[in-house]
Amino acid sequence: MRLRRSLVRLCLLAVGLSALAAPAAAQSVNRAAIDELNAQLLYVALPLALFVELTLVYAIYRFRDNDDPSPTVDDPALEITWTAATGAILVFVGISAFVVMANPYITPAAAQASTPGDAFADDHEVDVLAYQWGWEFSYPEANVTTEERLVIPANRNVTFRLRSADVIHAIYIPDLGVKQDIFPGRTLTARTHATEPGEYRLYCAELCGSGHSRMNATVVVKNQTAYDAWVENQTATAENRTATTESRIATAR
Ligand code: CUA
C-alpha cells in the first residue's frame, strides 16, 4: 500500500518536473530548433529514468527479506536486449542532435560550405565588432553604427559577421538561440531569424578580461515598419550631425 502511494507520488513529481521544463514559446528559428531537440530528448529520457527507478524500487521491495540471494548468471537474451536497446537510443540521440547541428541557422559555416556561392546573399547583414569591453554593430545596408544596442528586423534572415578587435570573445543571445566564439584575425558567421519583436539580452560568453562581466548589450527586434523608421531616423540624425559639424567649421572660418 505504502509502495503504491510512493509510486504515485514519484509519477506526480516527474509530471510536475516535466511541466516546469516545458519551454516558453521560442523567439527565433534557432531557439525553436534547440527547444524541440530538448523536448525530444526529455521524452526519451523521462520514461527511461522512470523505468530504471521503478525497477530499482521494485527490486528493493520484492527481495527485502531474501537471506539466500542467487546472482543472475549468463542470460544472453537479456544482454542482447539491453545492448541493442541502448544502441538504438544512442543512434536516435545522435541523429536528432546532428539534424539540429546541421541546421543552417545553428551552424551557418557548415551550410555555407556545402552550398556553392553565397547561400545567405539575401540575408540582412550586421557587422559585429567585439572589443575589450563592448560591442559595436554596423549595418552596411543602412550605413549606421550603434554601440551596446543591436537592432534587427523580425521575420527576416539575419547574418552576423563577427570580428574581434583584440582577444577571444563570444556572442551569446540566449532567447534567440545564438552563441558563437569570436576569434581575433578571423571573420565568423552567426545567423538567426527572430520571430517575436521585443528586447533581449546579449552577453559575452568567453572570459576576456576584467571587464568581461560588463560586456553586455541589448538586442532589439522590431517589425519591418518599425525597423525602417528606426533606420531613417538614425540616418537623419547622422546627416544632421554632419551638417552641424560642417556649419560649425564654416562659422569658424
Ligand atoms: Cu568579451 Cu568576455
PDB file of C-alpha atoms and ligand atoms in Angstrom:
ATOM      1  CA  MET A   1       0.000   0.000   0.000  1.00  0.00           C
ATOM      2  CA  ARG A   2       2.729   2.357   1.040  1.00  0.00           C
ATOM      3  CA  LEU A   3       4.725   1.348  -2.056  1.00  0.00           C
ATOM      4  CA  ARG A   4       1.859   2.205  -4.361  1.00  0.00           C
ATOM      5  CA  ARG A   5       1.406   5.572  -2.702  1.00  0.00           C
ATOM      6  CA  SER A   6       5.095   6.443  -3.073  1.00  0.00           C
ATOM      7  CA  LEU A   7       4.995   5.303  -6.713  1.00  0.00           C
ATOM      8  CA  VAL A   8       2.066   7.603  -7.388  1.00  0.00           C
ATOM      9  CA  ARG A   9       3.950  10.430  -5.684  1.00  0.00           C
ATOM     10  CA  LEU A  10       7.042   9.709  -7.817  1.00  0.00           C
ATOM     11  CA  CYS A  11       4.985   9.845 -11.021  1.00  0.00           C
ATOM     12  CA  LEU A  12       3.341  13.121  -9.974  1.00  0.00           C
ATOM     13  CA  LEU A  13       6.778  14.585  -9.237  1.00  0.00           C
ATOM     14  CA  ALA A  14       8.006  13.519 -12.691  1.00  0.00           C
ATOM     15  CA  VAL A  15       4.983  15.085 -14.382  1.00  0.00           C
ATOM     16  CA  GLY A  16       5.485  18.300 -12.379  1.00  0.00           C
ATOM     17  CA  LEU A  17       9.168  18.464 -13.284  1.00  0.00           C
ATOM     18  CA  SER A  18       8.495  17.929 -16.988  1.00  0.00           C
ATOM     19  CA  ALA A  19       5.865  20.704 -16.898  1.00  0.00           C
ATOM     20  CA  LEU A  20       8.473  23.015 -15.350  1.00  0.00           C
ATOM     21  CA  ALA A  21      10.960  22.060 -18.060  1.00  0.00           C
ATOM     22  CA  ALA A  22       8.476  22.876 -20.850  1.00  0.00           C
ATOM     23  CA  PRO A  23       9.902  25.949 -22.592  1.00  0.00           C
ATOM     24  CA  ALA A  24       8.020  29.161 -23.312  1.00  0.00           C
ATOM     25  CA  ALA A  25       7.280  29.953 -26.963  1.00  0.00           C
ATOM     26  CA  ALA A  26      10.576  30.317 -28.838  1.00  0.00           C
ATOM     27  CA  GLN A  27      11.553  33.766 -30.151  1.00  0.00           C
ATOM     28  CA  SER A  28      13.611  32.631 -33.134  1.00  0.00           C
ATOM     29  CA  VAL A  29      14.017  29.788 -35.594  1.00  0.00           C
ATOM     30  CA  ASN A  30      17.285  28.707 -33.916  1.00  0.00           C
ATOM     31  CA  ARG A  31      15.748  28.726 -30.478  1.00  0.00           C
ATOM     32  CA  ALA A  32      12.746  26.703 -31.699  1.00  0.00           C
ATOM     33  CA  ALA A  33      15.063  24.010 -33.136  1.00  0.00           C
ATOM     34  CA  ILE A  34      17.051  23.807 -29.892  1.00  0.00           C
ATOM     35  CA  ASP A  35      13.914  23.697 -27.721  1.00  0.00           C
ATOM     36  CA  GLU A  36      12.427  20.983 -29.906  1.00  0.00           C
ATOM     37  CA  LEU A  37      15.569  18.859 -29.527  1.00  0.00           C
ATOM     38  CA  ASN A  38      15.486  19.343 -25.746  1.00  0.00           C
ATOM     39  CA  ALA A  39      11.857  18.235 -25.635  1.00  0.00           C
ATOM     40  CA  GLN A  40      12.560  15.178 -27.828  1.00  0.00           C
ATOM     41  CA  LEU A  41      15.427  14.100 -25.578  1.00  0.00           C
ATOM     42  CA  LEU A  42      13.307  14.717 -22.491  1.00  0.00           C
ATOM     43  CA  TYR A  43      10.569  12.429 -23.829  1.00  0.00           C
ATOM     44  CA  VAL A  44      13.179   9.693 -24.304  1.00  0.00           C
ATOM     45  CA  ALA A  45      14.955  10.280 -21.002  1.00  0.00           C
ATOM     46  CA  LEU A  46      11.910  10.589 -18.755  1.00  0.00           C
ATOM     47  CA  PRO A  47      10.370   7.116 -19.367  1.00  0.00           C
ATOM     48  CA  LEU A  48      13.873   5.587 -19.177  1.00  0.00           C
ATOM     49  CA  ALA A  49      14.604   7.244 -15.845  1.00  0.00           C
ATOM     50  CA  LEU A  50      11.185   6.180 -14.523  1.00  0.00           C
ATOM     51  CA  PHE A  51      11.736   2.598 -15.735  1.00  0.00           C
ATOM     52  CA  VAL A  52      15.142   2.342 -14.050  1.00  0.00           C
ATOM     53  CA  GLU A  53      13.967   3.922 -10.797  1.00  0.00           C
ATOM     54  CA  LEU A  54      10.789   1.831 -10.595  1.00  0.00           C
ATOM     55  CA  THR A  55      12.765  -1.378 -11.297  1.00  0.00           C
ATOM     56  CA  LEU A  56      15.136  -0.406  -8.515  1.00  0.00           C
ATOM     57  CA  VAL A  57      12.331   0.343  -6.049  1.00  0.00           C
ATOM     58  CA  TYR A  58      10.569  -2.889  -7.015  1.00  0.00           C
ATOM     59  CA  ALA A  59      13.732  -4.968  -6.527  1.00  0.00           C
ATOM     60  CA  ILE A  60      14.435  -3.404  -3.140  1.00  0.00           C
ATOM     61  CA  TYR A  61      10.866  -4.096  -2.009  1.00  0.00           C
ATOM     62  CA  ARG A  62      10.431  -7.538  -3.569  1.00  0.00           C
ATOM     63  CA  PHE A  63      13.695  -9.000  -2.299  1.00  0.00           C
ATOM     64  CA  ARG A  64      13.972  -7.150   1.004  1.00  0.00           C
ATOM     65  CA  ASP A  65      13.937 -10.326   3.160  1.00  0.00           C
ATOM     66  CA  ASN A  66      15.926 -12.616   0.905  1.00  0.00           C
ATOM     67  CA  ASP A  67      18.540 -14.376   3.024  1.00  0.00           C
ATOM     68  CA  ASP A  68      19.751 -16.552   0.186  1.00  0.00           C
ATOM     69  CA  PRO A  69      20.083 -14.383  -2.956  1.00  0.00           C
ATOM     70  CA  SER A  70      21.191 -16.099  -6.151  1.00  0.00           C
ATOM     71  CA  PRO A  71      23.028 -13.933  -8.731  1.00  0.00           C
ATOM     72  CA  THR A  72      21.858 -13.815 -12.336  1.00  0.00           C
ATOM     73  CA  VAL A  73      24.396 -15.656 -14.490  1.00  0.00           C
ATOM     74  CA  ASP A  74      24.676 -15.830 -18.243  1.00  0.00           C
ATOM     75  CA  ASP A  75      21.472 -14.521 -19.765  1.00  0.00           C
ATOM     76  CA  PRO A  76      22.346 -13.866 -23.452  1.00  0.00           C
ATOM     77  CA  ALA A  77      18.808 -12.802 -24.407  1.00  0.00           C
ATOM     78  CA  LEU A  78      18.754 -10.175 -21.647  1.00  0.00           C
ATOM     79  CA  GLU A  79      22.243  -8.919 -22.522  1.00  0.00           C
ATOM     80  CA  ILE A  80      21.487  -8.663 -26.244  1.00  0.00           C
ATOM     81  CA  THR A  81      18.240  -6.825 -25.461  1.00  0.00           C
ATOM     82  CA  TRP A  82      19.816  -4.151 -23.282  1.00  0.00           C
ATOM     83  CA  THR A  83      22.777  -3.671 -25.607  1.00  0.00           C
ATOM     84  CA  ALA A  84      20.513  -3.301 -28.672  1.00  0.00           C
ATOM     85  CA  ALA A  85      18.098  -1.003 -26.814  1.00  0.00           C
ATOM     86  CA  THR A  86      20.950   1.239 -25.619  1.00  0.00           C
ATOM     87  CA  GLY A  87      22.380   1.290 -29.146  1.00  0.00           C
ATOM     88  CA  ALA A  88      19.034   2.281 -30.645  1.00  0.00           C
ATOM     89  CA  ILE A  89      18.612   5.096 -28.118  1.00  0.00           C
ATOM     90  CA  LEU A  90      22.132   6.415 -28.772  1.00  0.00           C
ATOM     91  CA  VAL A  91      21.552   6.379 -32.540  1.00  0.00           C
ATOM     92  CA  PHE A  92      18.288   8.309 -32.030  1.00  0.00           C
ATOM     93  CA  VAL A  93      20.025  10.893 -29.804  1.00  0.00           C
ATOM     94  CA  GLY A  94      22.920  11.169 -32.280  1.00  0.00           C
ATOM     95  CA  ILE A  95      20.706  11.673 -35.321  1.00  0.00           C
ATOM     96  CA  SER A  96      18.369  14.210 -33.704  1.00  0.00           C
ATOM     97  CA  ALA A  97      21.351  16.198 -32.363  1.00  0.00           C
ATOM     98  CA  PHE A  98      23.067  16.082 -35.777  1.00  0.00           C
ATOM     99  CA  VAL A  99      19.964  17.363 -37.568  1.00  0.00           C
ATOM    100  CA  VAL A 100      19.908  20.416 -35.276  1.00  0.00           C
ATOM    101  CA  MET A 101      23.677  20.973 -35.618  1.00  0.00           C
ATOM    102  CA  ALA A 102      23.348  20.884 -39.418  1.00  0.00           C
ATOM    103  CA  ASN A 103      20.556  23.490 -39.337  1.00  0.00           C
ATOM    104  CA  PRO A 104      21.750  26.499 -41.425  1.00  0.00           C
ATOM    105  CA  TYR A 105      20.721  28.849 -38.582  1.00  0.00           C
ATOM    106  CA  ILE A 106      22.606  26.910 -35.890  1.00  0.00           C
ATOM    107  CA  THR A 107      25.829  26.178 -37.843  1.00  0.00           C
ATOM    108  CA  PRO A 108      25.861  28.577 -40.829  1.00  0.00           C
ATOM    109  CA  ALA A 109      29.501  27.759 -41.678  1.00  0.00           C
ATOM    110  CA  ALA A 110      28.613  24.124 -42.416  1.00  0.00           C
ATOM    111  CA  ALA A 111      25.600  25.137 -44.521  1.00  0.00           C
ATOM    112  CA  GLN A 112      27.714  27.707 -46.359  1.00  0.00           C
ATOM    113  CA  ALA A 113      30.451  25.175 -47.140  1.00  0.00           C
ATOM    114  CA  SER A 114      28.016  22.664 -48.630  1.00  0.00           C
ATOM    115  CA  THR A 115      26.366  25.191 -50.996  1.00  0.00           C
ATOM    116  CA  PRO A 116      28.175  26.824 -53.918  1.00  0.00           C
ATOM    117  CA  GLY A 117      28.184  30.634 -53.953  1.00  0.00           C
ATOM    118  CA  ASP A 118      26.856  32.781 -51.141  1.00  0.00           C
ATOM    119  CA  ALA A 119      23.932  30.879 -49.684  1.00  0.00           C
ATOM    120  CA  PHE A 120      22.986  33.797 -47.440  1.00  0.00           C
ATOM    121  CA  ALA A 121      23.221  36.579 -50.031  1.00  0.00           C
ATOM    122  CA  ASP A 122      19.620  37.643 -49.330  1.00  0.00           C
ATOM    123  CA  ASP A 123      20.173  37.864 -45.580  1.00  0.00           C
ATOM    124  CA  HIS A 124      20.067  41.117 -43.700  1.00  0.00           C
ATOM    125  CA  GLU A 125      23.679  41.701 -42.640  1.00  0.00           C
ATOM    126  CA  VAL A 126      25.098  43.141 -39.433  1.00  0.00           C
ATOM    127  CA  ASP A 127      28.831  43.588 -38.805  1.00  0.00           C
ATOM    128  CA  VAL A 128      29.575  42.876 -35.168  1.00  0.00           C
ATOM    129  CA  LEU A 129      32.820  44.078 -33.615  1.00  0.00           C
ATOM    130  CA  ALA A 130      33.660  42.749 -30.153  1.00  0.00           C
ATOM    131  CA  TYR A 131      36.332  44.546 -28.153  1.00  0.00           C
ATOM    132  CA  GLN A 132      37.555  44.872 -24.567  1.00  0.00           C
ATOM    133  CA  TRP A 133      34.881  45.595 -23.366  1.00  0.00           C
ATOM    134  CA  GLY A 134      31.906  46.310 -25.520  1.00  0.00           C
ATOM    135  CA  TRP A 135      30.091  45.777 -28.785  1.00  0.00           C
ATOM    136  CA  GLU A 136      29.828  47.808 -31.952  1.00  0.00           C
ATOM    137  CA  PHE A 137      27.202  46.983 -34.548  1.00  0.00           C
ATOM    138  CA  SER A 138      27.349  48.290 -38.118  1.00  0.00           C
ATOM    139  CA  TYR A 139      24.535  47.958 -40.624  1.00  0.00           C
ATOM    140  CA  PRO A 140      26.038  48.010 -44.134  1.00  0.00           C
ATOM    141  CA  GLU A 141      22.593  48.319 -45.770  1.00  0.00           C
ATOM    142  CA  ALA A 142      21.843  51.479 -43.810  1.00  0.00           C
ATOM    143  CA  ASN A 143      25.296  52.975 -43.176  1.00  0.00           C
ATOM    144  CA  VAL A 144      24.523  53.164 -39.455  1.00  0.00           C
ATOM    145  CA  THR A 145      26.612  52.147 -36.425  1.00  0.00           C
ATOM    146  CA  THR A 146      25.361  51.534 -32.885  1.00  0.00           C
ATOM    147  CA  GLU A 147      27.071  50.700 -29.586  1.00  0.00           C
ATOM    148  CA  GLU A 148      25.713  48.298 -26.966  1.00  0.00           C
ATOM    149  CA  ARG A 149      22.416  48.104 -28.864  1.00  0.00           C
ATOM    150  CA  LEU A 150      21.764  45.691 -31.710  1.00  0.00           C
ATOM    151  CA  VAL A 151      18.654  46.403 -33.766  1.00  0.00           C
ATOM    152  CA  ILE A 152      17.370  43.769 -36.195  1.00  0.00           C
ATOM    153  CA  PRO A 153      14.152  43.283 -38.160  1.00  0.00           C
ATOM    154  CA  ALA A 154      11.772  40.469 -37.201  1.00  0.00           C
ATOM    155  CA  ASN A 155      10.820  37.685 -39.618  1.00  0.00           C
ATOM    156  CA  ARG A 156      13.936  38.094 -41.727  1.00  0.00           C
ATOM    157  CA  ASN A 157      17.107  36.056 -42.026  1.00  0.00           C
ATOM    158  CA  VAL A 158      19.912  37.936 -40.310  1.00  0.00           C
ATOM    159  CA  THR A 159      23.605  37.134 -40.747  1.00  0.00           C
ATOM    160  CA  PHE A 160      26.095  38.439 -38.210  1.00  0.00           C
ATOM    161  CA  ARG A 161      29.681  38.939 -39.452  1.00  0.00           C
ATOM    162  CA  LEU A 162      31.682  38.609 -36.258  1.00  0.00           C
ATOM    163  CA  ARG A 163      35.088  40.151 -35.659  1.00  0.00           C
ATOM    164  CA  SER A 164      37.197  40.800 -32.594  1.00  0.00           C
ATOM    165  CA  ALA A 165      39.471  43.804 -32.110  1.00  0.00           C
ATOM    166  CA  ASP A 166      41.672  42.105 -29.524  1.00  0.00           C
ATOM    167  CA  VAL A 167      41.078  38.770 -27.712  1.00  0.00           C
ATOM    168  CA  ILE A 168      38.598  35.890 -27.940  1.00  0.00           C
ATOM    169  CA  HIS A 169      35.014  36.889 -27.133  1.00  0.00           C
ATOM    170  CA  ALA A 170      31.723  35.056 -27.715  1.00  0.00           C
ATOM    171  CA  ILE A 171      28.364  36.421 -28.745  1.00  0.00           C
ATOM    172  CA  TYR A 172      25.525  34.890 -26.747  1.00  0.00           C
ATOM    173  CA  ILE A 173      21.830  35.748 -27.163  1.00  0.00           C
ATOM    174  CA  PRO A 174      20.031  33.026 -25.173  1.00  0.00           C
ATOM    175  CA  ASP A 175      16.482  33.975 -26.196  1.00  0.00           C
ATOM    176  CA  LEU A 176      17.380  33.823 -29.889  1.00  0.00           C
ATOM    177  CA  GLY A 177      19.488  30.662 -29.593  1.00  0.00           C
ATOM    178  CA  VAL A 178      22.642  32.410 -30.873  1.00  0.00           C
ATOM    179  CA  LYS A 179      26.081  31.508 -29.493  1.00  0.00           C
ATOM    180  CA  GLN A 180      29.388  31.769 -31.337  1.00  0.00           C
ATOM    181  CA  ASP A 181      33.016  32.301 -30.332  1.00  0.00           C
ATOM    182  CA  ILE A 182      34.729  35.272 -31.976  1.00  0.00           C
ATOM    183  CA  PHE A 183      38.444  34.929 -32.718  1.00  0.00           C
ATOM    184  CA  PRO A 184      40.772  37.844 -33.476  1.00  0.00           C
ATOM    185  CA  GLY A 185      42.010  37.873 -37.069  1.00  0.00           C
ATOM    186  CA  ARG A 186      39.053  35.894 -38.399  1.00  0.00           C
ATOM    187  CA  THR A 187      35.538  36.739 -39.539  1.00  0.00           C
ATOM    188  CA  LEU A 188      32.999  34.234 -38.269  1.00  0.00           C
ATOM    189  CA  THR A 189      29.326  33.943 -39.036  1.00  0.00           C
ATOM    190  CA  ALA A 190      26.241  33.524 -36.884  1.00  0.00           C
ATOM    191  CA  ARG A 191      22.648  33.630 -38.074  1.00  0.00           C
ATOM    192  CA  THR A 192      19.167  33.996 -36.749  1.00  0.00           C
ATOM    193  CA  HIS A 193      15.600  34.594 -37.810  1.00  0.00           C
ATOM    194  CA  ALA A 194      13.754  36.281 -34.958  1.00  0.00           C
ATOM    195  CA  THR A 195      10.008  35.757 -34.864  1.00  0.00           C
ATOM    196  CA  GLU A 196       8.974  37.919 -31.891  1.00  0.00           C
ATOM    197  CA  PRO A 197       9.591  41.680 -31.701  1.00  0.00           C
ATOM    198  CA  GLY A 198      10.976  42.598 -28.288  1.00  0.00           C
ATOM    199  CA  GLU A 199      14.139  43.282 -26.294  1.00  0.00           C
ATOM    200  CA  TYR A 200      16.604  40.528 -25.497  1.00  0.00           C
ATOM    201  CA  ARG A 201      19.888  40.370 -23.610  1.00  0.00           C
ATOM    202  CA  LEU A 202      23.199  39.823 -25.374  1.00  0.00           C
ATOM    203  CA  TYR A 203      26.208  38.630 -23.359  1.00  0.00           C
ATOM    204  CA  CYS A 204      29.871  37.941 -23.949  1.00  0.00           C
ATOM    205  CA  ALA A 205      30.257  34.239 -23.140  1.00  0.00           C
ATOM    206  CA  GLU A 206      34.053  33.958 -23.158  1.00  0.00           C
ATOM    207  CA  LEU A 207      36.196  35.178 -20.269  1.00  0.00           C
ATOM    208  CA  CYS A 208      38.026  38.099 -21.882  1.00  0.00           C
ATOM    209  CA  GLY A 209      39.490  40.127 -19.022  1.00  0.00           C
ATOM    210  CA  SER A 210      38.412  42.216 -16.055  1.00  0.00           C
ATOM    211  CA  GLY A 211      35.521  43.860 -17.939  1.00  0.00           C
ATOM    212  CA  HIS A 212      34.043  40.577 -19.204  1.00  0.00           C
ATOM    213  CA  SER A 213      31.020  40.625 -16.890  1.00  0.00           C
ATOM    214  CA  ARG A 214      30.086  44.127 -18.099  1.00  0.00           C
ATOM    215  CA  MET A 215      30.324  43.189 -21.784  1.00  0.00           C
ATOM    216  CA  ASN A 216      26.567  43.135 -22.397  1.00  0.00           C
ATOM    217  CA  ALA A 217      24.258  44.645 -24.975  1.00  0.00           C
ATOM    218  CA  THR A 218      20.560  44.766 -25.750  1.00  0.00           C
ATOM    219  CA  VAL A 219      19.086  43.162 -28.848  1.00  0.00           C
ATOM    220  CA  VAL A 220      16.026  44.987 -30.142  1.00  0.00           C
ATOM    221  CA  VAL A 221      13.873  43.057 -32.597  1.00  0.00           C
ATOM    222  CA  LYS A 222      11.497  45.367 -34.484  1.00  0.00           C
ATOM    223  CA  ASN A 223       8.903  44.538 -37.092  1.00  0.00           C
ATOM    224  CA  GLN A 224       9.856  45.696 -40.588  1.00  0.00           C
ATOM    225  CA  THR A 225       7.953  49.023 -40.477  1.00  0.00           C
ATOM    226  CA  ALA A 226       9.411  49.998 -37.103  1.00  0.00           C
ATOM    227  CA  TYR A 227      12.837  48.883 -38.284  1.00  0.00           C
ATOM    228  CA  ASP A 228      12.673  51.018 -41.456  1.00  0.00           C
ATOM    229  CA  ALA A 229      11.568  54.009 -39.363  1.00  0.00           C
ATOM    230  CA  TRP A 230      14.491  53.431 -36.997  1.00  0.00           C
ATOM    231  CA  VAL A 231      16.981  53.286 -39.890  1.00  0.00           C
ATOM    232  CA  GLU A 232      15.585  56.505 -41.375  1.00  0.00           C
ATOM    233  CA  ASN A 233      15.781  58.224 -38.016  1.00  0.00           C
ATOM    234  CA  GLN A 234      19.385  57.068 -37.464  1.00  0.00           C
ATOM    235  CA  THR A 235      20.428  58.182 -40.945  1.00  0.00           C
ATOM    236  CA  ALA A 236      18.752  61.569 -40.466  1.00  0.00           C
ATOM    237  CA  THR A 237      20.495  62.023 -37.102  1.00  0.00           C
ATOM    238  CA  ALA A 238      23.842  61.129 -38.648  1.00  0.00           C
ATOM    239  CA  GLU A 239      23.280  63.575 -41.548  1.00  0.00           C
ATOM    240  CA  ASN A 240      22.197  66.251 -39.089  1.00  0.00           C
ATOM    241  CA  ARG A 241      25.360  65.716 -37.081  1.00  0.00           C
ATOM    242  CA  THR A 242      27.492  66.029 -40.227  1.00  0.00           C
ATOM    243  CA  ALA A 243      25.597  69.171 -41.255  1.00  0.00           C
ATOM    244  CA  THR A 244      26.062  70.714 -37.789  1.00  0.00           C
ATOM    245  CA  THR A 245      29.769  69.937 -37.861  1.00  0.00           C
ATOM    246  CA  GLU A 246      30.099  71.401 -41.353  1.00  0.00           C
ATOM    247  CA  SER A 247      28.243  74.606 -40.425  1.00  0.00           C
ATOM    248  CA  ARG A 248      30.418  74.897 -37.298  1.00  0.00           C
ATOM    249  CA  ILE A 249      33.512  74.586 -39.443  1.00  0.00           C
ATOM    250  CA  ALA A 250      32.076  77.195 -41.848  1.00  0.00           C
ATOM    251  CA  THR A 251      31.292  79.576 -38.942  1.00  0.00           C
ATOM    252  CA  ALA A 252      34.794  79.091 -37.527  1.00  0.00           C
ATOM    253  CA  ARG A 253      36.218  80.210 -40.828  1.00  0.00           C
TER     254      ARG A 253
HETATM  255 CU1  CUA B   1      34.304  39.676 -24.182  1.00  0.00          CU
HETATM  256 CU2  CUA B   1      34.006  38.278 -22.321  1.00  0.00          CU
END
